[in-house]
Structures are given as structure tokens and as C-alpha cells.
Amino acid sequence: MTTHHQSQPTLADVQATLRGATDIKPAKRRRIENAFTSVWRYTGVALRDIPATMPGLVKIMQTIEPAAHGIKRATVTNMRNLVMHGMKHSGLVPELAHYGEHRKPLSPSWSVVMSRVATLHEKTTLWSFVHYLNDDDLAPSTVSDAQFDAFVKHLEATSARANQHTLTRATGRYWNELRVRYPDLKLQELTIPASRLRRHSNAISDFPHPFQNDLKIYRAWLVGDDIFDDNARDRSVSERTADMYVRRIHRVVSILVAGGLPIQKLTGLHVLVEPDMFKRIRTALQAADKSAQLTETFQTLIQLTQIAKDWLRCDGEHVQRLVKERKKIKKPVMVMTDKNKKLVAQFDDPETTKRLFKAPAEIWKRVKKDSKLSDRTRLAKAQAALGIGILTTMPLRLGNLTDLTFGKTIILRPGGTSSIIIPMEATKARRAIEFDIPDYLAVMLGEYFTDIAPAMLGCYPKQLFCRTDGVGKGFAQVRYLIQSYFKEYVGFHMNPHAFRHLCAKLILDNDPGAHTLVQELLGHKSVETSTAFYAGLSSRRAGRHHNALIQQTMEREDAAPGRRRKSGAK
């Protein structure tokens, strides 16, 4: 990182100014000094390279993962607050001149506004905006976009929240909802900042109606809705697999439109399997894909070929032209990606593995003992603890994990052996999966089912992963939940699917030849899949085993008694 221009103060400048200040008590000065030192120690970035601005401080503090350093998140928060106090006392950051000061009491008109909010979330979201306006002695009816824009700039310069844009959008949305619910407040409508989320694909509804209908009929054919249809598929697929096939087609047509193809030309799936269009798709996918997506490209081209052959019933010559074009892409080798290899390699550190194994119990302890948690947070923490515990011991695919249902796939047997049973039709390899739940995890699941969840839902939960209204969560929500708490308690980002690679690593590290055990644990169709996919780590295991043999040989030689020379030898 390069040094900032001298005209822009840095944390090093703030630190130097504080050392000469006389208006700070010695004890507080020491605490602030320790906070500055901790920022450098935990980030590895010199203070002279960190700008003394709130955006600069927030950005650098986001790089600190408490679990990776063996500290608590509250420690990082206290560290950041002390640095902000230092920035304020130095006088080099005028935006923080009023940081930590008590806000003015709300005026009667603003008290009326806050009394009308519907939920706690609305209240906490609008709190900063309302107090900002109250401090400037503005009346609620006079607030317009000008004041809202000024508030947004004020937040960027003074707040330590990482998701400022999300907060300001929610503030504007709740304000407008309050305006509609209570016309007597005479609030003006605010312009909500545009979302920063980028749409990388066209919605299905954007495409011509014939294409939408064709896609709907194709999906029904995949799952076998009409088994008496003359064109019925020989073997139906699961709902999840059908959704995956539809997503692939959606991705293909979105890439084509982004590449300049007029959307009106997509009048049906037959357009995608025309030889010239198929070639265009192959080229476009190759250009768009990264190394980790080569398998997906290959499978997409196979799927389009099957559409031509089995669904559209194209003639043999037509299908052969598609096959010839498809073979220009070599079949991807079944190996772990470099990204996943580096991810799994982090568990070579015993401390990292220990943090993972302890995480479920530590999260569960917070769930049971922290009385300050909201229902929403308590439910999320309980589900995260169970999700991480299940993935660590029973490496399910994310779809199967999301669908876990009490009494159906989760069988709790108090006093006996509880189980997780995934039926054959719900698995990718069409093989039933059954696991015995470890005792400690069965106890947690029992407490969740009988005590924790009912206290918030008002009834026993059906699905393991559900919202506070009892509705089941989608796999994207479950993935985000597990990733977030894994990062907080273990110290880095990890996708739920990577738990499968981790379980294979732990087994093979202990027994390098146990590929059959890996096959059974992960539910692969054949042992060849397991052997090929995890062969890339074999050389490291072989090297460690070889080094251990050398070390054992050396230890035996050192322990052996020295040879005595025969008497009379010259």
C-alpha cells in the first residue's frame, strides 16, 4: 500500500498529535495508544498508510477477523471506538468533533413521529436520521431530499457501519412508508438511493412469450408431469435438478443477449440447438467462463445436445453436428480447484481445526445464555450452530441441508440413536444417505425442537432452517447464514459445499487409501469419482508419510546402541 499525500492526515499523524496533547487523562491516552498499536498488529498495515477518515478506518477494520487472532468481536469494536476517540481529540478529523456526545432530546413533533413507527427495526433504522434532523432544529414537514442527501454524506464521514448504502436505502423506505400510513404527519416523499446490485442476466419474463412457454413445457417434461405423453422422458429428474437445467438455459440466453443477440430472436428452445447458434453459444460460454466453471460449460453443452436429441427429436445428422462442435471442448478433469485446495489447506493448522470443532458449542452457549438476543438473532445463531455441526460431521449437499425436516429427514430418538435420512430421489447420485447423529448434536437438535424454536415460533418447527414466522428458508439464505457465522467463529470465508472437501481431507490424511470410505461418506456414484477428485492431494500426503518414515528411521538409529569393536582389532 502506498503512502498517502501529506495534505491528507493519516492515523500516524493522529497518533503523533495525541502524544503531545495535554487534555487527555493518562489512562485513556494509554488505551488509545494501545488501540492504534493493535490496528497495526492485526492488519499488518502501517499507520502512515491508513487515512484518518471514517471510510478509510472502516475499510481497514473489515480486514480483521477476530476468530483468526483469538480475540472477540467486541474487542475489535472497542479498538475501533478508541481510534475514533483519538481521531476526535487530535482535531485532525473535524467530522468527528461531536463523536460520543449526547444527542439533544427529541422535540415534541419528532417524538410524535417516532411514536408512530411499527417495528423495532424501523425504530433503530430511523433513529439516526431523526436525531440528525432534530439536532438541526428542523420540523418533520420541512424535510426533503436536500436534507436526506446531507444526512447520507454525514453518515459516510462519521459512521463506522460497513453497510451504509443499505442503511440509507432502508431509512428512505421506512420514511416513505410512514408518510403513507400517517398522512397527518405531512411528511414529504424522499428519493431512495438506487440499489448497487447489478443484474447480470435478463429475467425470464423479459424473453418472448413463446420462449417462456417452451421453457415451461420443457421443465414439465423433465420432471414427468404427464407420464402418458408419447414424448415422455424415459427417466424423470427431481425438481431440484429440473431447476438447475432451467438455470443453465437462462444463463445461456442471458449471455447471448449480452453479446448482442436481439432478444426477439429467442422464440423457443429450438433456436439454441441450431448448429450456427450452438457454435455461438460454445464460443460465448468459453469467453465468459472462468476456470472453475469449465465443468458447467461442458454440462450445459451436453444438456443442449440432449434437448435436440430427446426432446426436439432432431435427426441424427443434426445431432452429430452438435456433438462434433461440443467435442471442441475437452472434458474437464475431475479435480479440486486451486481455490478449494488453498481453502482446505488452511486446516493443516491444528488451531484452525480446533476453532471449527469448537464453533457449534460456542455459538450454542450464546444462544442459551445471552438474554439480550432478539428472537431473530437467537434463531439464526441456533440454526448456524446446528448447520456447522451437521456439515462438520455429516457433509450434506446444501440442497439436502436446507430441506432437513423434523420427523421426515431428521429422526430424533431420545435415549436412542438419532438419524438423518436422505431418500434416494433427493440425492444427486440417486443413492440414499443415512447418518447417525452424534450424541452432542442430537441433544442440541432436541433442545432446538422442543424449547428454543417453539419459544419464538409459538409451535414446533417443521424445517430445521426456518424464519421467525415458521416459513422455511431458501438455500441462499442458509448458505449466507453458515458462511457468516463460520467467518465470525473460525476466521475466514468458507462455502458450505467446501465442508465435503474438508471431510474427505480429514479422512484421507488419517488413512491415505480410504477412498471407498470417502465415497460412502459423500455419496459419490463410484469410488473412481472420489479417487480422481481428491488425487491432487495425494502427493502431499505421500510426502508427509515419507518424511515421517525418514524421521522414524533416524530416531531408531539414534536410539540403537553403538557397535563395539572386537578385542584385538587393529
XYZ file of C-alpha atoms in Angstrom:
570
model
C 0.000 0.000 0.000
C 1.387 3.399 -0.937
C 1.784 6.317 1.453
C -0.915 8.969 1.262
C -0.219 12.559 0.334
C 0.985 14.726 3.218
C -2.078 17.005 2.931
C -4.285 14.096 3.984
C -3.778 13.151 7.658
C -3.161 9.515 8.478
C -3.520 7.523 11.676
C 0.216 8.043 12.233
C -0.389 11.815 12.212
C -3.263 11.372 14.667
C -1.064 9.252 16.942
C 1.760 11.822 16.877
C -0.655 14.663 17.701
C -2.144 12.763 20.647
C 1.287 12.182 22.195
C 1.667 15.918 22.612
C -1.875 16.550 23.832
C -2.402 17.586 27.442
C -6.201 17.450 27.641
C -6.448 13.637 27.791
C -6.135 11.658 31.003
C -3.043 9.385 31.062
C -5.123 6.194 31.455
C -7.281 6.989 28.427
C -4.217 8.032 26.431
C -2.660 4.618 27.092
C -5.832 2.835 25.977
C -5.999 4.853 22.763
C -2.278 4.259 22.147
C -2.799 0.501 22.600
C -5.727 0.615 20.152
C -3.544 2.228 17.472
C -0.877 -0.412 18.064
C -3.472 -3.178 17.815
C -4.738 -1.871 14.464
C -1.209 -2.148 13.070
C -0.630 -5.576 14.674
C -3.887 -7.185 13.474
C -3.977 -5.666 9.963
C -0.265 -5.656 9.136
C -0.681 -2.164 7.619
C 1.474 0.708 8.852
C -0.457 3.580 10.446
C 1.090 6.031 7.979
C -0.707 4.134 5.191
C -4.187 4.365 6.769
C -6.067 7.614 6.034
C -7.605 9.322 9.056
C -11.120 9.192 7.654
C -14.066 7.044 8.600
C -14.242 5.287 5.197
C -10.511 4.522 5.481
C -10.856 3.233 9.047
C -13.927 1.104 8.253
C -12.189 -0.437 5.234
C -9.091 -1.432 7.192
C -11.060 -2.703 10.212
C -13.071 -5.013 7.940
C -9.888 -6.982 7.240
C -9.600 -8.069 10.900
C -11.164 -11.465 11.566
C -11.427 -11.822 15.374
C -11.511 -15.633 15.393
C -8.291 -15.828 13.365
C -6.482 -13.792 16.051
C -8.098 -15.451 19.048
C -9.960 -12.310 20.122
C -13.637 -11.406 20.444
C -15.583 -9.233 18.022
C -16.280 -6.856 20.909
C -12.521 -6.353 21.211
C -12.357 -5.164 17.606
C -15.345 -2.855 18.194
C -13.697 -1.331 21.281
C -10.460 -0.920 19.326
C -12.265 0.941 16.561
C -14.132 3.183 19.026
C -10.907 4.132 20.800
C -9.280 5.021 17.476
C -12.296 7.205 16.679
C -11.904 8.958 20.040
C -8.265 9.535 19.161
C -9.217 10.967 15.779
C -11.665 13.314 17.521
C -9.210 14.536 20.208
C -6.453 15.130 17.658
C -8.516 17.804 15.913
C -7.347 16.461 12.523
C -10.764 14.978 11.710
C -13.330 17.770 12.117
C -16.191 15.455 11.038
C -15.825 13.629 14.374
C -15.870 16.796 16.509
C -19.169 15.723 18.121
C -18.446 11.971 18.276
C -19.560 10.429 21.571
C -21.592 13.429 22.674
C -25.167 13.031 23.917
C -27.866 13.866 21.398
C -30.438 16.561 22.062
C -33.780 15.327 23.442
C -36.363 14.927 20.702
C -38.725 17.816 20.181
C -42.467 17.122 20.629
C -43.012 16.917 16.841
C -40.214 14.371 16.386
C -41.424 12.403 19.419
C -44.773 12.047 17.672
C -43.045 10.771 14.523
C -41.059 8.132 16.444
C -44.165 7.033 18.334
C -45.766 6.037 15.023
C -43.103 3.528 13.891
C -44.441 -0.004 13.608
C -41.485 -2.230 14.494
C -38.236 -2.183 16.435
C -36.306 -2.495 13.178
C -37.992 0.636 11.807
C -37.186 2.488 15.025
C -33.479 1.582 15.031
C -33.180 2.370 11.311
C -34.841 5.801 11.525
C -33.171 6.749 14.829
C -30.002 8.289 13.319
C -31.904 10.249 10.651
C -34.467 11.628 13.095
C -31.832 12.733 15.622
C -29.728 14.294 12.868
C -32.729 16.402 11.806
C -33.703 17.143 15.413
C -30.188 18.438 16.171
C -30.602 20.950 13.345
C -33.989 22.056 14.722
C -35.840 21.042 11.560
C -39.559 20.330 11.567
C -40.692 16.941 10.152
C -42.820 18.537 7.437
C -39.864 20.540 6.055
C -37.588 17.529 5.437
C -36.871 16.981 1.725
C -34.300 15.286 -0.495
C -31.786 18.048 0.282
C -31.727 17.159 3.993
C -31.693 13.432 3.185
C -28.680 13.832 0.860
C -26.873 15.841 3.537
C -27.598 13.078 6.049
C -26.158 10.441 3.688
C -22.913 12.453 3.347
C -22.817 12.965 7.120
C -23.084 9.195 7.692
C -20.280 8.443 5.240
C -17.983 10.852 7.105
C -18.857 9.914 10.682
C -20.339 6.414 10.931
C -18.464 3.155 11.438
C -21.151 0.977 9.853
C -19.910 -1.098 6.935
C -23.243 -1.288 5.081
C -24.013 2.433 4.845
C -25.770 2.202 1.492
C -28.151 -0.498 2.743
C -28.921 1.572 5.839
C -29.715 4.737 3.877
C -31.971 2.843 1.463
C -33.858 1.313 4.404
C -34.114 4.742 6.057
C -35.703 6.276 2.956
C -38.046 3.310 2.512
C -39.305 3.378 6.121
C -39.736 7.154 5.978
C -41.911 6.869 2.862
C -43.950 4.045 4.402
C -44.508 6.195 7.496
C -45.644 9.046 5.233
C -48.275 6.819 3.564
C -49.552 5.297 6.828
C -49.936 8.639 8.598
C -50.887 11.488 6.235
C -51.450 13.761 9.256
C -47.662 13.922 9.778
C -47.411 15.774 6.439
C -44.067 14.176 5.592
C -42.546 14.733 2.142
C -41.626 11.749 -0.015
C -37.883 11.042 -0.196
C -35.969 9.695 -3.179
C -34.432 6.356 -2.210
C -30.854 5.841 -3.469
C -30.590 3.332 -6.310
C -29.573 -0.215 -5.474
C -25.944 -1.076 -6.117
C -26.833 -4.635 -7.035
C -26.167 -5.278 -10.692
C -28.357 -7.560 -12.750
C -26.063 -9.847 -14.663
C -28.880 -11.556 -16.552
C -32.256 -10.869 -18.102
C -35.297 -12.063 -16.188
C -37.213 -14.944 -17.762
C -40.176 -12.592 -18.104
C -38.068 -10.368 -20.409
C -37.978 -13.034 -23.122
C -40.691 -13.567 -25.795
C -43.767 -15.472 -24.612
C -43.165 -18.423 -26.998
C -39.743 -18.925 -25.379
C -41.225 -18.732 -21.857
C -43.913 -21.281 -22.760
C -41.367 -23.577 -24.386
C -39.196 -23.451 -21.260
C -42.200 -24.207 -19.047
C -43.193 -27.224 -21.170
C -39.585 -28.465 -21.203
C -39.392 -28.313 -17.406
C -42.664 -30.243 -17.053
C -41.237 -32.864 -19.444
C -38.095 -33.175 -17.292
C -39.998 -33.977 -14.091
C -42.511 -36.201 -15.903
C -45.724 -34.342 -15.150
C -47.533 -36.301 -17.897
C -46.319 -39.906 -17.853
C -48.767 -40.876 -20.635
C -47.327 -38.359 -23.085
C -45.961 -40.078 -26.214
C -42.848 -37.924 -25.861
C -42.427 -38.618 -22.114
C -38.879 -38.744 -20.811
C -37.525 -42.235 -20.145
C -36.360 -41.185 -16.681
C -37.717 -38.161 -14.832
C -35.473 -35.914 -12.805
C -36.016 -34.313 -9.409
C -37.477 -30.830 -9.014
C -34.079 -29.501 -7.945
C -32.337 -30.985 -10.990
C -35.019 -29.550 -13.279
C -34.461 -26.122 -11.736
C -30.729 -26.486 -12.360
C -31.349 -27.330 -16.048
C -33.605 -24.279 -16.391
C -30.958 -22.060 -14.763
C -28.409 -23.265 -17.294
C -30.673 -22.313 -20.188
C -31.404 -18.974 -18.528
C -27.679 -18.307 -18.259
C -27.084 -19.225 -21.901
C -29.754 -16.905 -23.289
C -28.671 -14.074 -20.985
C -25.084 -14.362 -22.245
C -26.331 -14.375 -25.845
C -28.401 -11.220 -25.294
C -25.491 -9.514 -23.528
C -23.351 -10.435 -26.544
C -25.659 -8.585 -28.932
C -28.281 -11.149 -29.984
C -31.706 -9.442 -30.321
C -33.950 -10.874 -27.629
C -36.842 -11.163 -30.142
C -34.964 -13.935 -31.985
C -35.280 -16.270 -28.998
C -38.652 -17.762 -29.906
C -38.079 -21.226 -28.419
C -35.508 -23.796 -27.359
C -35.132 -24.932 -30.969
C -33.212 -21.710 -31.651
C -30.480 -22.774 -29.184
C -29.767 -26.073 -30.956
C -29.408 -24.718 -34.476
C -25.797 -25.555 -35.497
C -24.708 -21.949 -36.041
C -26.309 -20.815 -32.774
C -24.837 -23.801 -30.927
C -21.382 -22.771 -32.133
C -22.049 -19.218 -30.994
C -23.107 -20.493 -27.570
C -19.979 -22.620 -27.237
C -17.770 -19.630 -28.058
C -19.687 -17.290 -25.753
C -19.547 -19.710 -22.803
C -15.821 -20.240 -23.251
C -15.262 -16.474 -23.291
C -17.431 -15.877 -20.229
C -16.342 -18.785 -18.073
C -13.561 -18.864 -15.553
C -11.517 -21.965 -14.829
C -13.881 -23.076 -12.063
C -16.837 -23.001 -14.496
C -15.425 -25.238 -17.236
C -17.371 -28.220 -15.950
C -20.589 -26.185 -16.005
C -19.916 -25.147 -19.629
C -19.319 -28.755 -20.633
C -22.504 -29.932 -18.911
C -24.529 -27.103 -20.472
C -23.472 -28.133 -23.983
C -24.342 -31.755 -23.191
C -27.772 -30.629 -21.976
C -28.433 -28.674 -25.191
C -27.408 -31.715 -27.230
C -29.851 -33.847 -25.235
C -32.611 -31.301 -25.843
C -32.037 -31.651 -29.570
C -31.960 -35.433 -29.409
C -34.546 -36.416 -26.782
C -36.984 -33.505 -26.580
C -36.987 -31.926 -30.041
C -36.295 -35.277 -31.757
C -33.854 -33.763 -34.280
C -32.475 -36.124 -36.932
C -29.199 -37.973 -36.393
C -27.157 -35.786 -38.750
C -28.258 -32.650 -36.886
C -27.336 -34.146 -33.504
C -23.943 -35.305 -34.807
C -23.109 -31.766 -35.907
C -23.794 -30.582 -32.372
C -21.721 -33.397 -30.872
C -18.820 -32.528 -33.189
C -18.987 -28.889 -32.092
C -19.267 -29.874 -28.437
C -16.134 -32.033 -28.621
C -14.085 -28.926 -29.337
C -14.177 -28.504 -25.564
C -12.222 -31.182 -23.753
C -13.953 -32.966 -20.925
C -12.845 -31.286 -17.678
C -10.694 -33.365 -15.358
C -12.390 -34.159 -12.046
C -10.052 -32.394 -9.630
C -10.397 -29.840 -6.874
C -9.969 -26.244 -7.940
C -6.923 -24.321 -6.732
C -9.233 -22.112 -4.687
C -10.665 -25.089 -2.790
C -7.207 -26.623 -2.341
C -5.980 -23.434 -0.660
C -9.148 -23.280 1.417
C -8.870 -26.844 2.685
C -5.113 -26.447 3.251
C -5.858 -23.919 5.997
C -6.976 -26.852 8.138
C -3.405 -28.155 8.182
C -3.128 -25.727 11.099
C -4.370 -27.600 14.214
C -5.605 -24.339 15.763
C -7.906 -23.696 12.780
C -9.355 -27.203 13.021
C -9.842 -26.761 16.764
C -11.756 -23.490 16.227
C -14.035 -25.265 13.739
C -14.802 -28.174 16.060
C -15.488 -25.808 18.991
C -17.620 -23.341 16.987
C -21.028 -25.111 17.311
C -20.731 -25.377 21.107
C -19.591 -21.754 21.468
C -22.460 -20.441 19.321
C -24.908 -22.658 21.220
C -23.685 -21.258 24.523
C -24.567 -17.745 23.321
C -27.990 -18.950 22.207
C -28.845 -20.338 25.628
C -27.246 -17.767 27.926
C -27.374 -14.382 26.167
C -30.697 -12.865 27.264
C -30.149 -9.715 25.165
C -30.504 -11.523 21.821
C -33.577 -10.744 19.744
C -35.755 -13.673 18.620
C -34.475 -13.294 15.070
C -30.809 -13.358 16.117
C -31.298 -16.210 18.583
C -32.986 -18.331 15.920
C -30.246 -17.535 13.391
C -27.477 -18.403 15.847
C -29.139 -21.686 16.822
C -29.519 -22.675 13.173
C -25.924 -21.669 12.398
C -24.616 -23.802 15.276
C -26.621 -26.810 14.083
C -25.733 -26.231 10.430
C -21.979 -26.043 11.091
C -22.188 -29.055 13.420
C -24.069 -31.131 10.837
C -21.743 -30.197 7.954
C -18.661 -30.975 10.029
C -19.842 -34.496 10.905
C -22.296 -35.257 8.084
C -21.190 -33.442 4.883
C -24.543 -32.984 3.134
C -25.012 -31.015 -0.051
C -26.524 -27.580 0.528
C -29.878 -28.511 -1.034
C -30.276 -31.524 1.272
C -29.160 -29.482 4.280
C -31.715 -26.751 3.514
C -34.556 -29.278 3.213
C -33.904 -31.026 6.546
C -37.305 -31.622 8.144
C -38.109 -32.947 11.617
C -39.876 -36.300 11.557
C -39.040 -36.799 7.877
C -35.293 -36.494 7.281
C -34.333 -35.733 10.914
C -35.380 -38.610 13.175
C -34.836 -37.785 16.862
C -34.867 -40.740 19.255
C -34.467 -39.588 22.892
C -32.434 -42.204 24.705
C -31.547 -43.906 21.408
C -29.583 -43.185 18.258
C -30.959 -40.255 16.256
C -30.560 -40.214 12.478
C -30.545 -38.092 9.360
C -32.009 -39.971 6.385
C -31.957 -38.533 2.859
C -34.055 -40.623 0.428
C -32.652 -41.759 -2.898
C -34.805 -39.435 -5.022
C -33.492 -36.382 -3.140
C -29.783 -37.043 -3.783
C -27.664 -36.123 -6.775
C -26.237 -39.628 -7.195
C -29.614 -41.344 -6.671
C -28.241 -43.101 -3.588
C -29.966 -42.955 -0.199
C -27.843 -41.388 2.543
C -28.151 -42.229 6.233
C -26.148 -40.835 9.152
C -26.202 -41.500 12.884
C -26.275 -38.110 14.594
C -23.520 -37.695 17.234
C -24.905 -37.568 20.763
C -23.911 -33.945 21.471
C -25.535 -32.800 18.227
C -28.689 -34.856 18.898
C -29.029 -33.085 22.267
C -28.732 -29.685 20.561
C -31.322 -30.666 17.934
C -33.679 -31.868 20.667
C -33.344 -28.596 22.602
C -33.908 -26.629 19.409
C -37.031 -28.618 18.502
C -38.673 -28.681 21.939
C -37.543 -25.418 23.584
C -35.652 -22.831 21.546
C -37.662 -22.722 18.306
C -41.144 -23.054 19.929
C -40.346 -20.113 22.225
C -40.033 -17.898 19.130
C -42.398 -19.591 16.667
C -45.193 -20.494 19.054
C -45.187 -24.070 17.707
C -42.804 -26.907 16.919
C -40.731 -26.220 13.801
C -41.213 -28.309 10.681
C -37.990 -27.456 8.864
C -34.703 -27.004 10.677
C -33.966 -23.777 8.808
C -36.983 -21.502 9.089
C -37.798 -17.846 9.694
C -39.453 -16.462 12.814
C -42.830 -16.872 11.077
C -42.168 -20.598 10.534
C -41.663 -20.355 6.754
C -38.695 -22.384 5.509
C -35.578 -20.565 4.352
C -34.143 -20.932 0.846
C -30.711 -22.421 0.221
C -29.251 -18.938 -0.485
C -30.317 -17.797 2.991
C -28.913 -20.952 4.599
C -25.627 -20.571 2.729
C -25.276 -16.937 3.846
C -26.151 -17.873 7.434
C -23.478 -20.564 7.662
C -20.847 -18.502 5.853
C -21.399 -15.529 8.170
C -21.092 -17.428 11.439
C -18.261 -19.608 10.140
C -16.300 -16.455 9.331
C -17.075 -14.977 12.748
C -16.085 -18.041 14.782
C -13.395 -19.687 12.614
C -11.891 -16.649 10.919
C -12.277 -16.894 7.142
C -14.814 -17.377 4.363
C -15.953 -20.932 3.590
C -18.779 -22.088 1.327
C -20.939 -24.880 2.815
C -20.020 -27.186 -0.099
C -16.347 -26.980 0.939
C -17.194 -28.962 4.087
C -17.377 -32.008 1.812
C -13.796 -31.416 0.678
C -12.738 -30.892 4.284
C -14.287 -34.172 5.445
C -12.535 -36.027 2.611
C -9.240 -34.394 3.576
C -9.567 -35.367 7.243
C -10.293 -38.993 6.332
C -7.511 -39.297 3.754
C -4.965 -37.523 5.954
C -5.563 -40.186 8.584
C -5.803 -43.059 6.075
C -4.459 -42.134 2.583
C -6.054 -45.146 0.920
C -9.570 -44.772 2.323
C -11.210 -43.585 -0.914
C -14.043 -46.108 -0.509
C -14.879 -44.569 2.863
C -14.876 -41.109 1.233
C -17.200 -42.441 -1.486
C -19.701 -43.711 1.083
C -19.499 -40.584 3.240
C -20.007 -38.141 0.355
C -22.472 -40.319 -1.573
C -20.473 -40.499 -4.814
C -21.691 -42.882 -7.514
C -18.362 -44.694 -7.723
C -15.044 -44.869 -5.907
C -13.366 -43.686 -9.123
C -15.046 -40.292 -8.632
C -13.621 -39.982 -5.131
C -10.182 -41.195 -6.193
C -9.966 -38.836 -9.176
C -11.334 -35.780 -7.385
C -9.029 -35.960 -4.372
C -5.963 -37.384 -6.090
C -4.416 -33.919 -6.246
C -3.742 -34.002 -2.504
C -2.120 -37.458 -2.573
C 1.397 -36.215 -3.294
C 1.345 -34.051 -0.167
C 0.111 -36.940 1.936
C 2.728 -39.246 0.417
C 5.408 -36.648 1.108
C 4.349 -36.287 4.737
C 4.249 -40.068 5.132
C 7.701 -40.390 3.562
C 9.149 -37.687 5.825
C 7.643 -39.432 8.850
C 9.345 -42.707 7.815
C 12.681 -40.906 7.494
C 12.211 -39.332 10.915
C 11.349 -42.710 12.466
C 14.422 -44.313 10.869
C 16.678 -41.552 12.191
C 15.196 -41.891 15.672
C 15.805 -45.663 15.637
C 19.418 -45.146 14.538
C 19.969 -42.584 17.283
C 18.436 -44.897 19.897
C 20.406 -48.014 18.830
C 23.493 -48.833 20.983
C 26.831 -48.147 19.292
C 28.753 -51.100 17.846
C 31.711 -52.292 19.894
C 34.975 -53.074 18.207
C 36.167 -56.672 18.612
C 39.037 -57.181 21.043
C 42.395 -57.364 19.281
C 41.186 -55.435 16.273
C 43.801 -53.110 14.845
